[in-house]
Amino acid sequence: MYSSDATPESSELGATQLPSAEIALAMLEALSTPLCLRDQKSRYVWANAAFQSAFGRARHELLGKTDFDLLPPEQALLEQMRDSRVFQEGQHVFFEDQAGLGSTVIGLSGWHIPIRG
């Protein structure tokens, strides 16, 4: 839950204000859902703790990498195709898959969502 220190007198927006980027990032970091951000070259530029845990990698081991560094080639290709579609069309894409990580098969589902700015 987000709580603002703004009072109606101190804000033209009234009681509803968006959290600062710092607070929003802290909220995303604390979620138990794995989240990441990738740039237009599909490189990881941010990953929350749940994402790091899911891949068994520290943040510094993820940043700058692509799916080809983390996933089997066929799964990485699917991810890159989804990213391309999102960047070209500007629409979100939902997916459900299975992927092998070593000797373990995991179920994957999620969204590829374009974020601008």
Coordinates of N, CA and C in Angstrom, one line a residue:
M1 N 0.8 -1.2 0.0 CA 0.0 0.0 0.0 C 0.9 1.2 0.0
Y2 N 0.5 2.2 -0.7 CA 1.2 3.5 -0.8 C 0.5 4.5 0.0
S3 N 1.3 5.3 0.7 CA 0.8 6.4 1.5 C 1.5 7.6 1.2
S4 N 0.8 8.7 0.9 CA 1.4 9.9 0.5 C 1.3 10.9 1.7
D5 N 2.4 11.7 1.8 CA 2.5 12.7 2.8 C 1.7 14.0 2.3
A6 N 1.3 14.0 1.1 CA 0.7 15.2 0.5 C -0.7 15.5 1.2
T7 N -0.9 16.7 1.5 CA -2.2 17.1 2.0 C -3.0 17.8 0.9
P8 N -4.3 17.8 1.0 CA -5.1 18.5 0.0 C -4.6 19.9 -0.3
E9 N -4.1 20.6 0.8 CA -3.7 22.0 0.6 C -2.4 22.0 -0.2
S10 N -1.6 21.0 -0.1 CA -0.2 21.0 -0.7 C -0.2 20.4 -2.1
S11 N -1.4 20.0 -2.5 CA -1.4 19.3 -3.8 C -2.6 19.6 -4.6
E12 N -2.4 20.0 -5.9 CA -3.5 20.2 -6.8 C -4.2 18.9 -7.1
L13 N -3.5 17.8 -7.0 CA -4.1 16.5 -7.3 C -5.1 16.0 -6.3
G14 N -5.1 16.6 -5.1 CA -5.9 16.1 -4.1 C -5.3 14.9 -3.4
A15 N -6.1 13.9 -3.0 CA -5.7 12.8 -2.2 C -4.9 11.8 -3.0
T16 N -5.1 11.7 -4.3 CA -4.5 10.7 -5.1 C -3.2 11.3 -5.8
Q17 N -2.1 10.7 -5.5 CA -0.8 11.0 -6.1 C -0.1 9.7 -6.5
L18 N 0.6 9.8 -7.6 CA 1.4 8.6 -7.9 C 2.7 8.6 -7.1
P19 N 3.2 7.4 -6.7 CA 4.4 7.3 -6.0 C 5.6 7.8 -6.8
S20 N 6.6 8.2 -6.1 CA 7.8 8.6 -6.8 C 8.4 7.3 -7.5
A21 N 9.3 7.6 -8.4 CA 10.0 6.4 -9.1 C 10.7 5.6 -8.1
E22 N 11.3 6.2 -7.1 CA 12.0 5.4 -6.1 C 11.1 4.5 -5.3
I23 N 10.0 5.0 -4.9 CA 9.0 4.2 -4.1 C 8.4 3.1 -5.0
A24 N 8.1 3.5 -6.3 CA 7.5 2.5 -7.2 C 8.5 1.3 -7.4
L25 N 9.8 1.7 -7.6 CA 10.8 0.6 -7.8 C 10.9 -0.2 -6.5
A26 N 10.9 0.4 -5.4 CA 11.0 -0.4 -4.1 C 9.8 -1.4 -4.0
M27 N 8.6 -0.9 -4.4 CA 7.4 -1.8 -4.4 C 7.6 -2.9 -5.4
L28 N 8.0 -2.7 -6.6 CA 8.3 -3.7 -7.6 C 9.3 -4.7 -7.1
E29 N 10.3 -4.2 -6.4 CA 11.4 -5.1 -5.9 C 10.9 -6.0 -4.9
A30 N 9.9 -5.6 -4.1 CA 9.4 -6.4 -3.0 C 8.4 -7.5 -3.4
L31 N 7.9 -7.4 -4.6 CA 6.9 -8.4 -5.0 C 7.5 -9.8 -5.1
S32 N 6.6 -10.8 -4.9 CA 7.1 -12.1 -5.0 C 7.0 -12.7 -6.4
T33 N 6.4 -11.9 -7.3 CA 6.3 -12.2 -8.7 C 7.6 -11.8 -9.4
P34 N 8.2 -12.7 -10.2 CA 9.4 -12.3 -10.9 C 9.1 -11.3 -11.9
L35 N 9.9 -10.2 -11.9 CA 9.7 -9.1 -12.9 C 11.1 -8.7 -13.4
C36 N 11.1 -8.3 -14.7 CA 12.4 -7.8 -15.2 C 12.0 -6.7 -16.3
L37 N 13.0 -5.9 -16.6 CA 12.9 -5.0 -17.7 C 14.0 -5.3 -18.7
R38 N 13.7 -5.2 -20.0 CA 14.7 -5.4 -21.0 C 14.6 -4.3 -22.0
D39 N 15.7 -4.0 -22.6 CA 15.8 -2.9 -23.5 C 15.4 -3.4 -24.9
Q40 N 15.5 -2.5 -25.9 CA 15.1 -2.9 -27.3 C 16.0 -3.9 -27.9
K41 N 17.1 -4.2 -27.3 CA 18.0 -5.3 -27.8 C 17.9 -6.5 -27.0
S42 N 16.8 -6.6 -26.2 CA 16.4 -7.7 -25.3 C 17.4 -8.0 -24.2
R43 N 18.2 -7.0 -23.8 CA 19.1 -7.1 -22.7 C 18.4 -6.8 -21.4
Y44 N 18.7 -7.5 -20.4 CA 18.1 -7.3 -19.1 C 18.8 -6.0 -18.5
V45 N 17.9 -5.1 -18.1 CA 18.4 -3.8 -17.5 C 18.0 -3.7 -16.0
W46 N 17.1 -4.5 -15.6 CA 16.6 -4.6 -14.2 C 15.9 -5.9 -13.9
A47 N 16.1 -6.4 -12.8 CA 15.4 -7.6 -12.3 C 15.1 -7.5 -10.8
N48 N 13.9 -7.9 -10.4 CA 13.6 -7.8 -9.0 C 14.2 -9.1 -8.3
A49 N 14.1 -9.1 -7.0 CA 14.7 -10.2 -6.2 C 14.1 -11.6 -6.6
A50 N 12.7 -11.6 -6.8 CA 12.0 -12.8 -7.2 C 12.5 -13.3 -8.5
F51 N 12.8 -12.5 -9.5 CA 13.4 -12.9 -10.8 C 14.8 -13.5 -10.6
Q52 N 15.6 -12.8 -9.8 CA 16.9 -13.3 -9.5 C 16.9 -14.7 -8.9
S53 N 16.0 -14.9 -8.0 CA 15.8 -16.2 -7.3 C 15.3 -17.2 -8.3
A54 N 14.4 -16.9 -9.1 CA 13.9 -17.9 -10.1 C 15.0 -18.4 -11.0
F55 N 15.9 -17.5 -11.4 CA 17.0 -17.9 -12.3 C 18.3 -18.3 -11.5
G56 N 18.2 -18.2 -10.2 CA 19.4 -18.6 -9.4 C 20.6 -17.7 -9.7
R57 N 20.4 -16.5 -10.1 CA 21.5 -15.6 -10.5 C 21.4 -14.2 -9.7
A58 N 22.5 -13.7 -9.3 CA 22.5 -12.4 -8.7 C 22.3 -11.3 -9.8
R59 N 21.8 -10.2 -9.4 CA 21.5 -9.1 -10.4 C 22.7 -8.8 -11.3
H60 N 23.9 -8.7 -10.8 CA 25.0 -8.4 -11.7 C 25.3 -9.5 -12.7
E61 N 24.8 -10.7 -12.5 CA 24.9 -11.8 -13.4 C 23.8 -11.8 -14.5
L62 N 22.8 -11.0 -14.3 CA 21.7 -10.9 -15.2 C 21.8 -9.6 -16.1
L63 N 22.2 -8.5 -15.5 CA 22.2 -7.2 -16.3 C 23.1 -7.3 -17.5
G64 N 22.6 -6.8 -18.6 CA 23.4 -6.8 -19.8 C 23.3 -8.1 -20.6
K65 N 22.7 -9.2 -20.0 CA 22.6 -10.5 -20.6 C 21.2 -10.5 -21.4
T66 N 21.1 -11.5 -22.3 CA 19.9 -11.7 -23.1 C 19.4 -13.1 -22.7
D67 N 18.2 -13.4 -23.2 CA 17.7 -14.8 -22.9 C 18.6 -15.9 -23.5
F68 N 19.3 -15.6 -24.5 CA 20.3 -16.6 -25.0 C 21.4 -16.9 -24.0
D69 N 21.6 -16.1 -23.1 CA 22.6 -16.3 -22.0 C 22.0 -17.1 -20.9
L70 N 20.6 -17.2 -20.8 CA 19.9 -17.8 -19.6 C 19.1 -19.0 -20.0
L71 N 18.5 -19.1 -21.2 CA 17.6 -20.1 -21.5 C 18.1 -21.0 -22.7
P72 N 17.4 -22.1 -22.8 CA 17.8 -23.0 -24.0 C 17.5 -22.1 -25.3
P73 N 18.2 -22.4 -26.4 CA 18.1 -21.6 -27.6 C 16.7 -21.4 -28.1
E74 N 15.9 -22.5 -28.1 CA 14.5 -22.4 -28.7 C 13.6 -21.5 -27.8
Q75 N 13.8 -21.6 -26.5 CA 13.0 -20.7 -25.6 C 13.5 -19.3 -25.7
A76 N 14.8 -19.1 -25.8 CA 15.3 -17.7 -26.0 C 14.8 -17.1 -27.3
L77 N 14.7 -17.9 -28.3 CA 14.2 -17.4 -29.6 C 12.8 -16.9 -29.5
L78 N 11.9 -17.8 -28.8 CA 10.5 -17.4 -28.5 C 10.5 -16.0 -27.8
E79 N 11.3 -15.9 -26.8 CA 11.3 -14.7 -26.0 C 11.7 -13.5 -26.8
Q80 N 12.7 -13.6 -27.7 CA 13.1 -12.5 -28.5 C 12.0 -12.2 -29.6
M81 N 11.3 -13.2 -30.1 CA 10.2 -12.9 -31.0 C 9.1 -12.2 -30.3
R82 N 8.8 -12.5 -29.1 CA 7.8 -11.8 -28.3 C 8.2 -10.3 -28.1
D83 N 9.5 -10.2 -27.7 CA 10.0 -8.8 -27.5 C 9.9 -8.0 -28.8
S84 N 10.2 -8.6 -29.9 CA 10.2 -7.8 -31.2 C 8.7 -7.4 -31.5
R85 N 7.8 -8.3 -31.2 CA 6.4 -8.0 -31.5 C 5.9 -6.9 -30.6
V86 N 6.3 -6.9 -29.3 CA 5.9 -5.9 -28.4 C 6.5 -4.5 -28.8
F87 N 7.8 -4.5 -29.2 CA 8.4 -3.2 -29.6 C 7.8 -2.7 -30.9
Q88 N 7.5 -3.6 -31.9 CA 7.0 -3.2 -33.2 C 5.6 -2.8 -33.1
E89 N 4.7 -3.5 -32.4 CA 3.3 -3.3 -32.4 C 2.9 -2.4 -31.2
G90 N 3.7 -2.3 -30.2 CA 3.4 -1.5 -29.0 C 2.2 -2.1 -28.1
Q91 N 2.0 -3.4 -28.4 CA 0.9 -4.1 -27.6 C 1.5 -5.1 -26.7
H92 N 0.8 -5.4 -25.6 CA 1.3 -6.4 -24.7 C 1.1 -7.8 -25.2
V93 N 1.9 -8.8 -24.8 CA 1.8 -10.2 -25.2 C 1.8 -11.1 -24.0
F94 N 0.8 -11.9 -23.8 CA 0.7 -12.9 -22.7 C 1.2 -14.2 -23.3
F95 N 2.0 -15.0 -22.4 CA 2.5 -16.3 -22.8 C 2.4 -17.3 -21.7
E96 N 2.3 -18.6 -22.1 CA 2.4 -19.7 -21.2 C 3.3 -20.7 -21.9
D97 N 4.4 -21.2 -21.2 CA 5.3 -22.1 -21.8 C 5.9 -23.0 -20.7
Q98 N 6.7 -23.9 -21.2 CA 7.6 -24.7 -20.3 C 9.0 -24.5 -20.8
A99 N 10.0 -24.5 -19.9 CA 11.4 -24.4 -20.3 C 12.2 -25.3 -19.5
G100 N 13.3 -25.8 -20.0 CA 14.2 -26.6 -19.3 C 15.4 -25.8 -18.8
L101 N 15.6 -25.8 -17.5 CA 16.8 -25.2 -17.0 C 17.6 -26.3 -16.3
G102 N 18.6 -26.7 -17.0 CA 19.4 -27.8 -16.6 C 18.6 -29.0 -16.7
S103 N 18.4 -29.8 -15.6 CA 17.6 -31.0 -15.6 C 16.2 -30.8 -15.1
T104 N 15.9 -29.5 -14.9 CA 14.6 -29.1 -14.3 C 13.7 -28.5 -15.4
V105 N 12.5 -28.9 -15.5 CA 11.5 -28.3 -16.4 C 10.6 -27.4 -15.6
I106 N 10.5 -26.1 -16.0 CA 9.7 -25.2 -15.2 C 8.6 -24.7 -16.1
G107 N 7.4 -24.3 -15.5 CA 6.4 -23.6 -16.2 C 6.6 -22.2 -16.2
L108 N 6.4 -21.5 -17.3 CA 6.6 -20.1 -17.4 C 5.3 -19.5 -17.9
S109 N 4.9 -18.4 -17.3 CA 3.8 -17.6 -17.8 C 4.0 -16.1 -17.5
G110 N 3.5 -15.3 -18.3 CA 3.8 -13.9 -18.0 C 3.4 -13.0 -19.1
W111 N 3.7 -11.7 -19.0 CA 3.4 -10.7 -19.9 C 4.7 -10.0 -20.4
H112 N 4.7 -9.7 -21.7 CA 5.7 -8.8 -22.3 C 4.9 -7.5 -22.5
I113 N 5.3 -6.4 -21.8 CA 4.5 -5.2 -21.8 C 5.4 -4.1 -22.3
P114 N 5.0 -3.3 -23.2 CA 5.9 -2.1 -23.6 C 5.8 -1.0 -22.6
I115 N 7.0 -0.5 -22.2 CA 7.0 0.6 -21.3 C 7.9 1.7 -21.9
R116 N 7.4 2.8 -22.1 CA 8.1 3.9 -22.7 C 8.5 5.0 -21.7
G117 N 9.6 5.6 -22.0 CA 10.0 6.7 -21.1 C 11.1 6.3 -20.2

